[in-house]
mmCIF file of C-alpha atoms and ligand atoms in Angstrom:
data_model
loop_
_atom_site.group_PDB
_atom_site.id
_atom_site.type_symbol
_atom_site.label_atom_id
_atom_site.label_comp_id
_atom_site.label_asym_id
_atom_site.label_seq_id
_atom_site.Cartn_x
_atom_site.Cartn_y
_atom_site.Cartn_z
ATOM 1 C CA MET A 1 -1.500 -16.205 -14.281
ATOM 2 C CA LYS A 2 0.399 -17.496 -11.941
ATOM 3 C CA PRO A 3 2.543 -13.882 -9.204
ATOM 4 C CA THR A 4 5.669 -12.636 -11.116
ATOM 5 C CA HIS A 5 6.508 -12.123 -7.749
ATOM 6 C CA ILE A 6 6.752 -11.085 -3.950
ATOM 7 C CA GLU A 7 5.692 -7.881 -4.664
ATOM 8 C CA HIS A 8 5.614 -7.676 -0.493
ATOM 9 C CA ILE A 9 5.064 -7.894 2.346
ATOM 10 C CA GLY A 10 2.188 -6.256 4.722
ATOM 11 C CA ILE A 11 3.354 -5.773 8.406
ATOM 12 C CA ALA A 12 0.623 -4.080 11.148
ATOM 13 C CA VAL A 13 2.222 -1.745 13.271
ATOM 14 C CA LYS A 14 1.060 0.561 15.736
ATOM 15 C CA ASN A 15 3.192 3.428 15.702
ATOM 16 C CA LEU A 16 5.149 4.733 12.140
ATOM 17 C CA ASP A 17 8.418 6.901 13.150
ATOM 18 C CA ASP A 18 9.583 3.890 15.763
ATOM 19 C CA SER A 19 8.425 0.718 12.997
ATOM 20 C CA ILE A 20 10.182 2.938 10.984
ATOM 21 C CA LYS A 21 13.390 3.186 12.697
ATOM 22 C CA PHE A 22 13.986 0.091 13.891
ATOM 23 C CA TRP A 23 14.293 -2.462 10.267
ATOM 24 C CA GLU A 24 15.742 0.738 8.745
ATOM 25 C CA ASN A 25 18.595 -0.601 11.464
ATOM 26 C CA ILE A 26 17.781 -4.203 10.865
ATOM 27 C CA LEU A 27 17.600 -4.036 6.653
ATOM 28 C CA GLY A 28 20.892 -1.474 6.468
ATOM 29 C CA THR A 29 18.128 0.881 3.725
ATOM 30 C CA LYS A 30 16.485 3.677 4.523
ATOM 31 C CA CYS A 31 12.449 4.105 3.583
ATOM 32 C CA TYR A 32 11.793 5.933 1.047
ATOM 33 C CA ALA A 33 8.491 5.695 0.777
ATOM 34 C CA ILE A 34 5.381 6.779 3.213
ATOM 35 C CA GLU A 35 2.136 7.548 1.582
ATOM 36 C CA GLU A 36 -1.476 7.522 2.892
ATOM 37 C CA VAL A 37 -3.708 5.351 1.096
ATOM 38 C CA PRO A 38 -7.685 6.939 2.458
ATOM 39 C CA ASP A 39 -9.371 4.320 1.067
ATOM 40 C CA GLN A 40 -7.616 1.409 2.718
ATOM 41 C CA LYS A 41 -7.378 4.062 5.859
ATOM 42 C CA VAL A 42 -3.984 3.511 6.150
ATOM 43 C CA LYS A 43 -1.187 5.007 6.735
ATOM 44 C CA THR A 44 1.983 2.674 4.612
ATOM 45 C CA ALA A 45 5.866 3.350 4.493
ATOM 46 C CA PHE A 46 7.941 0.702 2.471
ATOM 47 C CA PHE A 47 11.353 -0.451 1.923
ATOM 48 C CA LEU A 48 12.890 -2.580 -0.856
ATOM 49 C CA ILE A 49 14.594 -5.118 -0.459
ATOM 50 C CA GLY A 50 15.674 -6.703 -3.534
ATOM 51 C CA GLN A 51 12.535 -7.128 -5.470
ATOM 52 C CA THR A 52 9.896 -6.671 -3.036
ATOM 53 C CA LYS A 53 8.769 -4.174 -0.681
ATOM 54 C CA ILE A 54 8.663 -4.231 3.602
ATOM 55 C CA GLU A 55 5.075 -2.578 3.359
ATOM 56 C CA LEU A 56 4.967 -0.849 7.402
ATOM 57 C CA LEU A 57 0.804 -0.290 7.327
ATOM 58 C CA GLU A 58 0.044 2.067 10.511
ATOM 59 C CA SER A 59 -3.800 2.812 10.799
ATOM 60 C CA THR A 60 -5.642 5.797 10.170
ATOM 61 C CA ASP A 61 -9.538 4.266 11.671
ATOM 62 C CA VAL A 62 -9.225 1.866 14.544
ATOM 63 C CA ASP A 63 -12.376 0.255 12.307
ATOM 64 C CA GLY A 64 -9.975 0.075 9.211
ATOM 65 C CA ALA A 65 -9.012 -3.542 8.278
ATOM 66 C CA VAL A 66 -5.582 -2.938 10.321
ATOM 67 C CA GLY A 67 -6.911 -1.270 13.154
ATOM 68 C CA LYS A 68 -9.399 -4.209 13.498
ATOM 69 C CA PHE A 69 -6.808 -6.624 13.450
ATOM 70 C CA ILE A 70 -4.443 -4.643 15.442
ATOM 71 C CA GLU A 71 -6.672 -4.444 18.179
ATOM 72 C CA LYS A 72 -7.890 -7.963 18.092
ATOM 73 C CA ARG A 73 -4.538 -9.179 17.329
ATOM 74 C CA GLY A 74 -1.694 -7.060 18.387
ATOM 75 C CA GLU A 75 0.557 -5.779 15.834
ATOM 76 C CA GLY A 76 2.686 -8.014 13.007
ATOM 77 C CA ILE A 77 2.527 -9.963 9.621
ATOM 78 C CA HIS A 78 -0.418 -8.836 8.302
ATOM 79 C CA HIS A 79 -0.651 -9.971 4.153
ATOM 80 C CA ILE A 80 1.852 -11.813 1.463
ATOM 81 C CA ALA A 81 0.921 -9.456 -1.303
ATOM 82 C CA PHE A 82 2.271 -11.311 -5.237
ATOM 83 C CA ALA A 83 2.464 -9.582 -8.172
ATOM 84 C CA VAL A 84 0.909 -10.034 -11.577
ATOM 85 C CA ASP A 85 0.693 -9.170 -15.128
ATOM 86 C CA ASP A 86 -2.666 -8.976 -15.706
ATOM 87 C CA ILE A 87 -5.101 -7.908 -11.842
ATOM 88 C CA ASP A 88 -8.097 -7.600 -13.708
ATOM 89 C CA GLY A 89 -7.597 -11.936 -15.632
ATOM 90 C CA ALA A 90 -5.562 -13.163 -11.562
ATOM 91 C CA LEU A 91 -8.783 -11.963 -9.433
ATOM 92 C CA ASN A 92 -11.399 -13.556 -12.509
ATOM 93 C CA GLU A 93 -8.998 -16.685 -12.381
ATOM 94 C CA VAL A 94 -8.819 -16.995 -8.509
ATOM 95 C CA GLN A 95 -12.574 -16.875 -8.080
ATOM 96 C CA GLN A 96 -13.598 -18.963 -11.434
ATOM 97 C CA SER A 97 -12.285 -21.752 -9.577
ATOM 98 C CA GLY A 98 -13.999 -21.332 -5.586
ATOM 99 C CA ILE A 99 -11.569 -19.292 -3.740
ATOM 100 C CA GLN A 100 -13.382 -17.147 -2.354
ATOM 101 C CA LEU A 101 -12.249 -12.575 -2.831
ATOM 102 C CA ILE A 102 -12.937 -9.826 -0.665
ATOM 103 C CA ASP A 103 -12.386 -8.047 -3.612
ATOM 104 C CA LYS A 104 -14.188 -8.314 -7.189
ATOM 105 C CA THR A 105 -13.361 -6.058 -8.740
ATOM 106 C CA PRO A 106 -9.636 -3.952 -8.047
ATOM 107 C CA ARG A 107 -8.738 -1.385 -5.965
ATOM 108 C CA LYS A 108 -6.694 1.238 -5.461
ATOM 109 C CA GLY A 109 -2.603 0.422 -3.780
ATOM 110 C CA ALA A 110 -0.232 2.671 -2.769
ATOM 111 C CA GLU A 111 2.164 3.773 -5.002
ATOM 112 C CA GLY A 112 -0.573 3.725 -8.012
ATOM 113 C CA LEU A 113 -1.205 -0.319 -7.989
ATOM 114 C CA HIS A 114 -4.140 -1.114 -8.620
ATOM 115 C CA ILE A 115 -5.293 -3.961 -5.783
ATOM 116 C CA GLY A 116 -7.232 -7.232 -4.844
ATOM 117 C CA PHE A 117 -8.053 -9.117 -1.821
ATOM 118 C CA LEU A 118 -8.367 -12.691 -1.072
ATOM 119 C CA HIS A 119 -10.345 -13.670 1.732
ATOM 120 C CA PRO A 120 -8.227 -15.145 3.779
ATOM 121 C CA LYS A 121 -11.462 -18.197 5.315
ATOM 122 C CA SER A 122 -10.600 -19.125 2.098
ATOM 123 C CA THR A 123 -6.755 -19.469 2.044
ATOM 124 C CA PHE A 124 -6.071 -20.919 4.723
ATOM 125 C CA GLY A 125 -5.948 -18.013 6.770
ATOM 126 C CA VAL A 126 -2.740 -15.965 5.436
ATOM 127 C CA LEU A 127 -4.838 -12.793 3.957
ATOM 128 C CA THR A 128 -3.215 -13.096 0.193
ATOM 129 C CA GLU A 129 -3.082 -9.370 -2.011
ATOM 130 C CA PHE A 130 -2.314 -9.478 -5.996
ATOM 131 C CA CYS A 131 -1.182 -6.611 -7.253
ATOM 132 C CA GLY A 132 -0.497 -5.363 -10.508
ATOM 133 C CA LYS A 133 -0.402 -1.899 -12.544
ATOM 134 C CA LYS A 134 -3.244 -2.130 -15.509
HETATM 135 N N1 LIG B 201 -4.888 -12.231 8.050
HETATM 136 C C1 LIG B 201 -5.311 -12.923 8.422
HETATM 137 N N2 LIG B 201 -6.719 -13.326 8.823
HETATM 138 C C2 LIG B 201 -7.703 -11.878 9.044
HETATM 139 C C3 LIG B 201 -6.457 -10.775 8.744
HETATM 140 C C4 LIG B 201 -5.680 -11.130 8.137
HETATM 141 N N3 LIG B 201 -5.049 -9.895 8.699
HETATM 142 N N4 LIG B 201 -8.057 -10.373 9.536
HETATM 143 C C5 LIG B 201 -8.568 -10.272 9.793
HETATM 144 N N5 LIG B 201 -8.756 -11.777 10.118
HETATM 145 C C6 LIG B 201 -9.274 -12.982 10.621
HETATM 146 C C7 LIG B 201 -9.989 -12.431 11.298
HETATM 147 O O1 LIG B 201 -8.909 -13.717 12.498
HETATM 148 C C8 LIG B 201 -10.542 -12.999 11.766
HETATM 149 O O2 LIG B 201 -11.536 -15.157 11.327
HETATM 150 P P1 LIG B 201 -12.089 -15.614 12.655
HETATM 151 O O3 LIG B 201 -13.807 -15.409 12.275
HETATM 152 O O4 LIG B 201 -11.661 -16.958 13.274
HETATM 153 O O5 LIG B 201 -11.880 -14.466 14.325
HETATM 154 C C9 LIG B 201 -11.730 -12.610 10.123
HETATM 155 O O6 LIG B 201 -10.603 -13.455 9.463
HETATM 156 C C10 LIG B 201 -12.886 -12.284 9.540
HETATM 157 O O7 LIG B 201 -12.099 -10.970 10.428
HETATM 158 P P2 LIG B 201 -12.362 -9.667 11.500
HETATM 159 O O8 LIG B 201 -11.609 -9.460 12.520
HETATM 160 O O9 LIG B 201 -14.203 -9.804 11.235
HETATM 161 O O10 LIG B 201 -12.652 -8.293 10.169
HETATM 162 P P3 LIG B 201 -13.624 -7.939 9.556
HETATM 163 O O11 LIG B 201 -14.448 -9.412 9.313
HETATM 164 O O12 LIG B 201 -14.003 -6.424 9.662
HETATM 165 O O13 LIG B 201 -12.113 -7.808 8.257
HETATM 166 C C11 LIG B 201 -10.593 -8.957 6.708
HETATM 167 C C12 LIG B 201 -11.181 -8.911 7.345
HETATM 168 C C13 LIG B 201 -9.686 -9.945 5.447
HETATM 169 C C14 LIG B 201 -11.819 -9.407 5.121
HETATM 170 C C15 LIG B 201 -10.507 -7.430 5.877
HETATM 171 O O14 LIG B 201 -9.731 -6.583 6.839
HETATM 172 C C16 LIG B 201 -10.492 -7.088 4.565
HETATM 173 O O15 LIG B 201 -10.994 -6.679 4.011
HETATM 174 N N6 LIG B 201 -9.421 -6.911 4.129
HETATM 175 C C17 LIG B 201 -8.520 -6.419 2.771
HETATM 176 C C18 LIG B 201 -7.787 -5.009 2.563
HETATM 177 C C19 LIG B 201 -6.861 -4.140 4.488
HETATM 178 O O16 LIG B 201 -6.694 -5.603 4.363
HETATM 179 N N7 LIG B 201 -6.362 -3.461 3.939
HETATM 180 C C20 LIG B 201 -5.212 -3.346 4.177
HETATM 181 C C21 LIG B 201 -3.826 -2.827 3.768
HETATM 182 C C22 LIG B 201 -4.316 -1.938 2.782
HETATM 183 C C23 LIG B 201 -2.930 -2.026 1.785
HETATM 184 O O17 LIG B 201 -1.566 -2.802 1.905
HETATM 185 O O18 LIG B 201 -2.846 -0.818 1.324
#
């Protein structure tokens, strides 16, 4: 289940529009998609750098994962996501090795991807996501 590449880095932001302007300037590339993901209680904006995306995350609900993160820790890097060929197999494999999962089965994420999170208590403090196409 070796990940193929870093699919994206998720960054929690207070205001998507302000952050998009900053990242467009820094990266020299336009945000190519804005999408709300109701299941995750976020609005996302994407930039493509090589094979990897920067995913800006604005909370749509103070009680959602990003809303709570910003309340507690402020803006900043929220998670790192790895692309895997077999999302079900990857989640199964890490669970078997004793790592605590947030999602035992994949959920629907942005861009039609199937996603599953590993708990930061089990990953040395890094909220880690696997993404797959199914
Ligand atoms: N990175 C590292 N640690 C984190 C974290 C993050 N992004 N978010 C929370 N934590 C830590 C907290 O600091 C806390 O640690 P302490 O107990 O030492 O204080 C612990 O995890 C529990 O956090 P909490 O604030 O009590 O919040 P919850 O338990 O309600 O939720 C988590 C934490 C990770 C389980 C939850 O955020 C979650 O399920 N995340 C997965 C889904 C997600 O992040 N969706 C948004 C992005 C979606 C997308 O990319 O499309």
